[in-house]
CSV table of C-alpha atoms and ligand atoms in Angstrom, one decimal:
chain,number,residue,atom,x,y,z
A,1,UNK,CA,-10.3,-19.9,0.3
A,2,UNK,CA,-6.5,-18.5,-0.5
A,3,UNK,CA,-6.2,-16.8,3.3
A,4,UNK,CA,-9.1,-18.5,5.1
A,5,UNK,CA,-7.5,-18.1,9.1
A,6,UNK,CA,-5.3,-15.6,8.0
A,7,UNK,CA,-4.9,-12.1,9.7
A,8,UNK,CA,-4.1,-9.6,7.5
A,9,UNK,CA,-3.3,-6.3,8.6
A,10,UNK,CA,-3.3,-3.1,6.2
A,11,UNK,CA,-2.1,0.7,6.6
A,12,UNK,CA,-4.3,3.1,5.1
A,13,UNK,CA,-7.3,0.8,5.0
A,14,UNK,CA,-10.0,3.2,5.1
A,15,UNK,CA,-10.7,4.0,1.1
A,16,UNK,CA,-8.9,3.6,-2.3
A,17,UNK,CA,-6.1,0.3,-2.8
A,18,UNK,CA,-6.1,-0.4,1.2
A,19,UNK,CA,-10.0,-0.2,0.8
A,20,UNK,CA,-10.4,-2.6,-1.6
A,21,UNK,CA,-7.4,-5.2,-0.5
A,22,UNK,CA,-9.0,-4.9,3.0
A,23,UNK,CA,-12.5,-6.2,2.0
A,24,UNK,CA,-11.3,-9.0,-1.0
A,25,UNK,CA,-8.5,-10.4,1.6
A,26,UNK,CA,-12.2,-11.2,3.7
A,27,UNK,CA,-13.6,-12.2,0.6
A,28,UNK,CA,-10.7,-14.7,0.8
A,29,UNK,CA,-11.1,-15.8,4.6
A,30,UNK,CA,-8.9,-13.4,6.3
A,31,UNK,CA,-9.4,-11.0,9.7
A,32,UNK,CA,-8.4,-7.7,9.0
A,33,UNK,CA,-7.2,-5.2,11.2
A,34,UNK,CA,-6.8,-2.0,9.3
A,35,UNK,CA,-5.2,1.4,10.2
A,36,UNK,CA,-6.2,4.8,8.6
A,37,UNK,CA,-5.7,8.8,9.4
A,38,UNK,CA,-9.0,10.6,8.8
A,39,UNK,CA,-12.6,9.8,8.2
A,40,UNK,CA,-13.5,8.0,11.5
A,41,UNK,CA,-16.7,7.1,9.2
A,42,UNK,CA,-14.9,5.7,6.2
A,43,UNK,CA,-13.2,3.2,8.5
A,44,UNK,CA,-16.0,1.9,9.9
A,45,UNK,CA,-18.0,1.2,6.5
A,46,UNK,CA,-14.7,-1.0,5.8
A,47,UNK,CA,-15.3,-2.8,8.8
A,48,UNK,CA,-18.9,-3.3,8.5
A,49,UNK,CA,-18.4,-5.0,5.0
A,50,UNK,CA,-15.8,-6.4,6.2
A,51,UNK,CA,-18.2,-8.1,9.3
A,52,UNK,CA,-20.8,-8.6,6.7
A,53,UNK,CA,-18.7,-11.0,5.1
A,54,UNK,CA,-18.4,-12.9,7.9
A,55,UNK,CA,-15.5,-11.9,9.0
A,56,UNK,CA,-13.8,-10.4,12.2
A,57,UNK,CA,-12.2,-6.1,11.7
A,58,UNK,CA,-11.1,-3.6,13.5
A,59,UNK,CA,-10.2,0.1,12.3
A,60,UNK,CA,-7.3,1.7,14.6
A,61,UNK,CA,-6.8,5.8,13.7
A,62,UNK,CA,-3.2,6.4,13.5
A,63,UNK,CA,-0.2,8.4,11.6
A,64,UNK,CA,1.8,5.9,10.0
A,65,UNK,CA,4.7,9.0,10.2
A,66,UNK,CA,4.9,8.5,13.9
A,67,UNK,CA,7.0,5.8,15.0
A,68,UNK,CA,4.9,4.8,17.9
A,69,UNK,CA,1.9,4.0,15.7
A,70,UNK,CA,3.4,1.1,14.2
A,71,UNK,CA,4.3,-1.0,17.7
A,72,UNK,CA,0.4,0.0,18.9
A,73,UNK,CA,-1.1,-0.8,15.8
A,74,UNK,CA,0.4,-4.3,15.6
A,75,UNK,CA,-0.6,-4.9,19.2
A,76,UNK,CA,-3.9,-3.7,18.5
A,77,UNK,CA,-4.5,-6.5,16.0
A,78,UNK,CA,-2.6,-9.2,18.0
A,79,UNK,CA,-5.1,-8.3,20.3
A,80,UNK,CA,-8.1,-8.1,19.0
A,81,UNK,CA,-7.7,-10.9,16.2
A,82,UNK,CA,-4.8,-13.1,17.6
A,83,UNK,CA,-1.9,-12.4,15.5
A,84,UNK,CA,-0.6,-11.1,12.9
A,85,UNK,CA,0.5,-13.4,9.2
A,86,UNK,CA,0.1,-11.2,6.4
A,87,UNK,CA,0.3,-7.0,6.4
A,88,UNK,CA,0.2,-4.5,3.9
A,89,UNK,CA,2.1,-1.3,3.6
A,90,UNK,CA,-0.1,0.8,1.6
A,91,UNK,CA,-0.9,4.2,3.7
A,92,UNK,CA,0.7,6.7,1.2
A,93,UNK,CA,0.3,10.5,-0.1
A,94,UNK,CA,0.7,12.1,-2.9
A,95,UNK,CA,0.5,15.8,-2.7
A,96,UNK,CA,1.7,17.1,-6.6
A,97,UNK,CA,3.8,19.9,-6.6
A,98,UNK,CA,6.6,21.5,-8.9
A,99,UNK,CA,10.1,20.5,-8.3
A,100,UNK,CA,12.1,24.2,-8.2
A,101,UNK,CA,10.0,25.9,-5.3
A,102,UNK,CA,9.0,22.6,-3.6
A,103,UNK,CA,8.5,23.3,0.1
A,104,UNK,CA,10.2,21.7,2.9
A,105,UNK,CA,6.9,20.3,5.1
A,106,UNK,CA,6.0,18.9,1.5
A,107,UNK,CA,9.0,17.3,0.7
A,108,UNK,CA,9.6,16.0,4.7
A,109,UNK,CA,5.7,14.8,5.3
A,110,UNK,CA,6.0,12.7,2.0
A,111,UNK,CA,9.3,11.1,2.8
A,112,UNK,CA,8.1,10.5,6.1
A,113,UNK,CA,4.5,9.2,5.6
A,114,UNK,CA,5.3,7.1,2.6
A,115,UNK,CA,9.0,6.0,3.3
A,116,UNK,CA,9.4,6.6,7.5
A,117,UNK,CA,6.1,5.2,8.0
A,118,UNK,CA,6.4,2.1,5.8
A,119,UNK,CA,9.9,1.0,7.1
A,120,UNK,CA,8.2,0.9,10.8
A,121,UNK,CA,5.1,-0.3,10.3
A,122,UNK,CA,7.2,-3.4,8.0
A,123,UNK,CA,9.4,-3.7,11.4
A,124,UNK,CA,7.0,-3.9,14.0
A,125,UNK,CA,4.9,-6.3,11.7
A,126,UNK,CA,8.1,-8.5,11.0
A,127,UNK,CA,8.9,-8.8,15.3
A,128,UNK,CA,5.3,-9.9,15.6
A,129,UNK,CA,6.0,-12.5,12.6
A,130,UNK,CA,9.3,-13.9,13.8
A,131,UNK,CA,7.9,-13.8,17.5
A,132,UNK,CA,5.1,-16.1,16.4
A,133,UNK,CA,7.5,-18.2,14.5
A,134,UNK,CA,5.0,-19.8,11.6
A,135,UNK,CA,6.9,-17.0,8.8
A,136,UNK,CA,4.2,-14.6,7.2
A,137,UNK,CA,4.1,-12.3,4.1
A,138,UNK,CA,4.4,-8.6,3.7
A,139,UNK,CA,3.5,-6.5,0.7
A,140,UNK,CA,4.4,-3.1,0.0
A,141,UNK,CA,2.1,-1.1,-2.4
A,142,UNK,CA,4.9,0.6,-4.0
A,143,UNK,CA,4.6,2.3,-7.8
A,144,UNK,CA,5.3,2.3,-11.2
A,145,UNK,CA,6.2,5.6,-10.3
A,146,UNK,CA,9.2,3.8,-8.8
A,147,UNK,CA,10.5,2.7,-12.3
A,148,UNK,CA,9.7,6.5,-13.5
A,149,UNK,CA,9.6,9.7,-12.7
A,150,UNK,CA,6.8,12.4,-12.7
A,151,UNK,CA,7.7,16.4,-13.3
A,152,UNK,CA,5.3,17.0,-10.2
A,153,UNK,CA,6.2,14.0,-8.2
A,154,UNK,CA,10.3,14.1,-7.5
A,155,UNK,CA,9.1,14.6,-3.2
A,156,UNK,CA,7.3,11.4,-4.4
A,157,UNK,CA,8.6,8.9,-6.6
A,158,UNK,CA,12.0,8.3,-4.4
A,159,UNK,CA,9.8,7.3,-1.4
A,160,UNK,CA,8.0,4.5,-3.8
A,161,UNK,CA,11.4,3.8,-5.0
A,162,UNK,CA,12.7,3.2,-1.3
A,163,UNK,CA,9.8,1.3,-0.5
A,164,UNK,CA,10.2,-1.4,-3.4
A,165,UNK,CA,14.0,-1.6,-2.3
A,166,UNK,CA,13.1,-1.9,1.2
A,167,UNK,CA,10.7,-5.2,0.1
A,168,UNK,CA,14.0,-6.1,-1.7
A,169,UNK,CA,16.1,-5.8,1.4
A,170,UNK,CA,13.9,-7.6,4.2
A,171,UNK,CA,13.1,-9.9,1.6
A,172,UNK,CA,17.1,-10.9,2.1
A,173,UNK,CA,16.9,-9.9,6.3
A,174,UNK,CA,13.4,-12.1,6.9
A,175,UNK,CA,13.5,-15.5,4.4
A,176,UNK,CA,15.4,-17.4,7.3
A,177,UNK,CA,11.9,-17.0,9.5
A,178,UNK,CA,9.6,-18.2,6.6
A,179,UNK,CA,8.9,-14.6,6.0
A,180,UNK,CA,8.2,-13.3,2.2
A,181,UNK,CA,8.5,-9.7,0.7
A,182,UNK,CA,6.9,-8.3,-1.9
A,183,UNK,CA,6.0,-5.1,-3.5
A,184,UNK,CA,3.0,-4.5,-5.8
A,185,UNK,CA,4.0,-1.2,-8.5
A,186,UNK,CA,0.2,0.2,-9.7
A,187,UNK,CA,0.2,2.1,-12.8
A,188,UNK,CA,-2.4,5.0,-12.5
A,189,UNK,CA,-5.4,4.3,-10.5
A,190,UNK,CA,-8.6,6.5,-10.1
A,191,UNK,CA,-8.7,7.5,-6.0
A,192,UNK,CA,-8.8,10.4,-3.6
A,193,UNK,CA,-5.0,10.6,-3.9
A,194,UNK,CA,-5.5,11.8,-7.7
A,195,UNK,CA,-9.0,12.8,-8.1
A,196,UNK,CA,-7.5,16.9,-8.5
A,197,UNK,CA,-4.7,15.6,-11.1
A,198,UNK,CA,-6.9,13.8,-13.4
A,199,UNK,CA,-10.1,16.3,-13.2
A,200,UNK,CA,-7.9,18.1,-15.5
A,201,UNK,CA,-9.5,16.0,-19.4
A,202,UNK,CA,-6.6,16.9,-21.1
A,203,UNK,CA,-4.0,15.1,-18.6
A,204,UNK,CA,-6.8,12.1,-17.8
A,205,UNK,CA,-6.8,11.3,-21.6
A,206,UNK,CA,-3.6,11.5,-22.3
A,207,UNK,CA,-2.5,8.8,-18.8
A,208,UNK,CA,-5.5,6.7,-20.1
A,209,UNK,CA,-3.9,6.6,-24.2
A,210,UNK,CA,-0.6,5.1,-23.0
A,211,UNK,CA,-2.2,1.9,-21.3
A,212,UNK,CA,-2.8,-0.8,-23.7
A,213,UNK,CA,-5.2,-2.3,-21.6
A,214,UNK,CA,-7.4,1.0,-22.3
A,215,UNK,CA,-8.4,2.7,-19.1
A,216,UNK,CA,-6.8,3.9,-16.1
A,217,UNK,CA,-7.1,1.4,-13.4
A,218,UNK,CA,-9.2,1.3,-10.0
A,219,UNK,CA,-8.9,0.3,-6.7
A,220,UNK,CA,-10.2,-3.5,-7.0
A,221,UNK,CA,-7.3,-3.8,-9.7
A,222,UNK,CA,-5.2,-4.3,-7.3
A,223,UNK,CA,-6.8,-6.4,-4.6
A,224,UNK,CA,-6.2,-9.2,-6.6
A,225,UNK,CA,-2.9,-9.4,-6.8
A,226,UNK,CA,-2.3,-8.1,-3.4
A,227,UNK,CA,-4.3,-11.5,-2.4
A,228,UNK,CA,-2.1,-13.8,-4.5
A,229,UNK,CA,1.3,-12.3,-3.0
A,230,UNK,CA,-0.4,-12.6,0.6
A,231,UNK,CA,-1.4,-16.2,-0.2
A,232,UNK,CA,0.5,-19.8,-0.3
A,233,UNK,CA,-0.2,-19.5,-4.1
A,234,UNK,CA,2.6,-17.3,-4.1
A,235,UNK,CA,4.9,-19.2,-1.7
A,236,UNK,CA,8.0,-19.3,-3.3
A,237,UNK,CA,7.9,-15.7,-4.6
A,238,UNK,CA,9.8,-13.2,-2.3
A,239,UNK,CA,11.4,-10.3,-3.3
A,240,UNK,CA,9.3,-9.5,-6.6
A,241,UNK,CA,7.9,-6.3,-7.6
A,242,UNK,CA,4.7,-7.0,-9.8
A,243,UNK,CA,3.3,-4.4,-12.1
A,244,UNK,CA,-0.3,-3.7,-12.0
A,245,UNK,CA,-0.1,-0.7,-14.8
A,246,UNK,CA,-2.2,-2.4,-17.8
A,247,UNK,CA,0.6,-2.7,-19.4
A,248,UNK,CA,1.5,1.6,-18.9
A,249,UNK,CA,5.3,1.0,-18.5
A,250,UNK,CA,6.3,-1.3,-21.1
A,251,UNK,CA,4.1,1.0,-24.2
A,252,UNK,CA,7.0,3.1,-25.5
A,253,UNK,CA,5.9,3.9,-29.0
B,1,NDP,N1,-3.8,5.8,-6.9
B,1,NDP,C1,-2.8,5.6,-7.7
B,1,NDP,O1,-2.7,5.9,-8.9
B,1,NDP,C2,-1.6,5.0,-7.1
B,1,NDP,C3,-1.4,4.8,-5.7
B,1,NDP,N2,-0.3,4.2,-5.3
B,1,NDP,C4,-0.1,4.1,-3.8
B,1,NDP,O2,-1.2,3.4,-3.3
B,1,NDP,C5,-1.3,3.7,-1.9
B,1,NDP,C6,-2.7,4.0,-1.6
B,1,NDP,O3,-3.1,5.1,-2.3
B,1,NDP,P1,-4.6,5.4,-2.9
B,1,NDP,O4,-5.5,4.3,-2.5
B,1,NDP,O5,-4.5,5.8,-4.3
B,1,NDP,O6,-4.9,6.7,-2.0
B,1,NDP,P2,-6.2,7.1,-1.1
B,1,NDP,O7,-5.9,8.6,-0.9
B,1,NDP,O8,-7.4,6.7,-1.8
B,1,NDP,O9,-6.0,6.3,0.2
B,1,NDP,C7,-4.9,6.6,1.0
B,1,NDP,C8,-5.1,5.8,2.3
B,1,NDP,O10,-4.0,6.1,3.1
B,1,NDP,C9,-4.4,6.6,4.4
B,1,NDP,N3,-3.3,7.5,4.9
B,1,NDP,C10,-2.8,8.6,4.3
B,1,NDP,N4,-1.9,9.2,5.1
B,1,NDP,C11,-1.8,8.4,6.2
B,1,NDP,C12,-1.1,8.5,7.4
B,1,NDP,N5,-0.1,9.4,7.6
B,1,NDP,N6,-1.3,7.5,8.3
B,1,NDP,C13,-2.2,6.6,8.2
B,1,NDP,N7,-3.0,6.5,7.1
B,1,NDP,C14,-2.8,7.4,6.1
B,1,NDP,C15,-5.7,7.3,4.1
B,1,NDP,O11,-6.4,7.4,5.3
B,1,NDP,P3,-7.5,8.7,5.5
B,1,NDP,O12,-8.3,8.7,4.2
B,1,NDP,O13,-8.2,8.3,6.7
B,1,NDP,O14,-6.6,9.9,5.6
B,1,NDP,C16,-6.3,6.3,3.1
B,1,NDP,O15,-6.9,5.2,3.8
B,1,NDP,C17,-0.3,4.9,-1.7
B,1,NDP,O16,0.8,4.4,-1.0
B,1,NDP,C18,0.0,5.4,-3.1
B,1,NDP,O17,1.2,6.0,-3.1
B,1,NDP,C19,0.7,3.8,-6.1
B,1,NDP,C20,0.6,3.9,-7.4
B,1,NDP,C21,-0.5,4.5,-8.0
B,2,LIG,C1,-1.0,9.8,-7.6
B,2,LIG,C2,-0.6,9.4,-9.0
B,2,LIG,O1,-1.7,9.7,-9.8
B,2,LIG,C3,-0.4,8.0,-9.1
B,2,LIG,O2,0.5,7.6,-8.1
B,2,LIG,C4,1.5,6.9,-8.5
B,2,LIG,O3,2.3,6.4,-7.8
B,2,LIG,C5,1.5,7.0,-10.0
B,2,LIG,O4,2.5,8.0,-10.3
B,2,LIG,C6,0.2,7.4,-10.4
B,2,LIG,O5,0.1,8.2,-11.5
């Protein structure tokens, strides 16, 4: 199994992408210790099929935003499950609003749930990694929306741009302690985070023509990949950005 004795530790664990990387990366033989906001319940189904695999999970409730989350959250899963070799930045919001009027909590929660809260969550994971001194491997899910922009998204698609160039940059800062970076980019996937933007047919239809591969993507789209980067199949990758899109950003005409 690709991460059998592995602990794997994901923000925003509790539904969608972090959902569905959380339960495959058991799938694959790894603890999990993920990290979520609201549903208390939503959490603990993740960690039931998570248990149900066989596998040891815990669920700690936290705001990635606040920089005190990230240091308890690690320690959390250090204690509970030993350690810490593979984490996932995923926790993320989207909240789709025009560009001229765009208000100032909107723009400053977005930067600093998706962008703050990435960077400290990545730090505190990378002190537990070089602490333990066996290296480790840390994925950001990032965007294709860091490639491109959206008319309702510019609050959104700098932070996914930052968070692929801060894989970029620790990728540089952590490869002397054995310790890989990597960003996933997904194209459009159907989840909570866009469930209002696509119940509009017109909009839904038109992101699902531009895919070649012929449907928007969900949640277990990723997982895959997500395993691979976490994985020793993947060990001399660092630094990559791998598009999970179906092929959305490459179809120009
Ligand atoms: N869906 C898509 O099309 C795409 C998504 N992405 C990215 O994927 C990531 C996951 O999104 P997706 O699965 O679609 O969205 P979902 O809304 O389905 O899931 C988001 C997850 O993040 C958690 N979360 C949100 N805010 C916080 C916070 N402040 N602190 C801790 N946890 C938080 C949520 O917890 P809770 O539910 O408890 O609040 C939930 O578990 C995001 O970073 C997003 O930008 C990138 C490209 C495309
Ligand atoms: C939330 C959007 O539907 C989704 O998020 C992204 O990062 C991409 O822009 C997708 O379209």
């Amino acid at each position: 199994m690709l991460l059998q004795g592995k602990t794997v530790l994901i923000t925003g664990g509790s539904q969608g992408i972090g959902r569905a990387a959380a339960i495959d990366c058991a799938r694959a033989g790894a603890d999990v210790a993920i990290n979520y906001l609201g549903d208390e319940g939503e959490a603990a189904e993740v960690v039931a099929a998570i248990t149900a695999l066989g596998r040891r999970a815990i669920a700690v409730r936290s705001d990635v935003a606040d920089p005190e989350a990230a240091p308890a959250f690690v320690q959390a899963a250090v204690a509970a499950l030993g350690g810490v070799d593979v984490f996932v930045s995923n926790a993320g919001i989207c909240p789709f609003h025009a560009f001229l009027d765009m208000p100032v909590d909107v723009l400053e929660r977005t930067m600093r749930v998706n962008l703050h809260g990435a960077y400290f969550m990545v730090q505190a994971a990378a002190q537990r990694m070089v602490e333990q001194g066996r290296g480790g491997a840390i994925i950001a899910v990032s965007s294709i929306s860091a490639l491109v922009g959206g008319e309702y998204q510019t609050h959104y698609t700098p932070t996914k741009a930052g968070v692929h160039s801060l894989m970029q940059s620790c990728a540089i800062a952590l490869g002397r302690h054995g310790i890989r970076c990597n960003s996933v980019l997904p194209g459009t996937i159907q989840t909570a985070i866009n469930q209002d933007d696509l119940a509009d047919p017109e909009k839904r239809a038109r992101m699902a023509a531009r895919i070649p591969l012929g449907r928007l993507g969900v949640p277990e789209d990723l997982a895959g990949p997500i395993v691979f980067l976490a994985s020793d199949m993947a060990r001399y990758v660092t630094g990559a950005a791998l598009l999970v899109d179906g092929g959305a950003f490459v179809n120009l005409q």
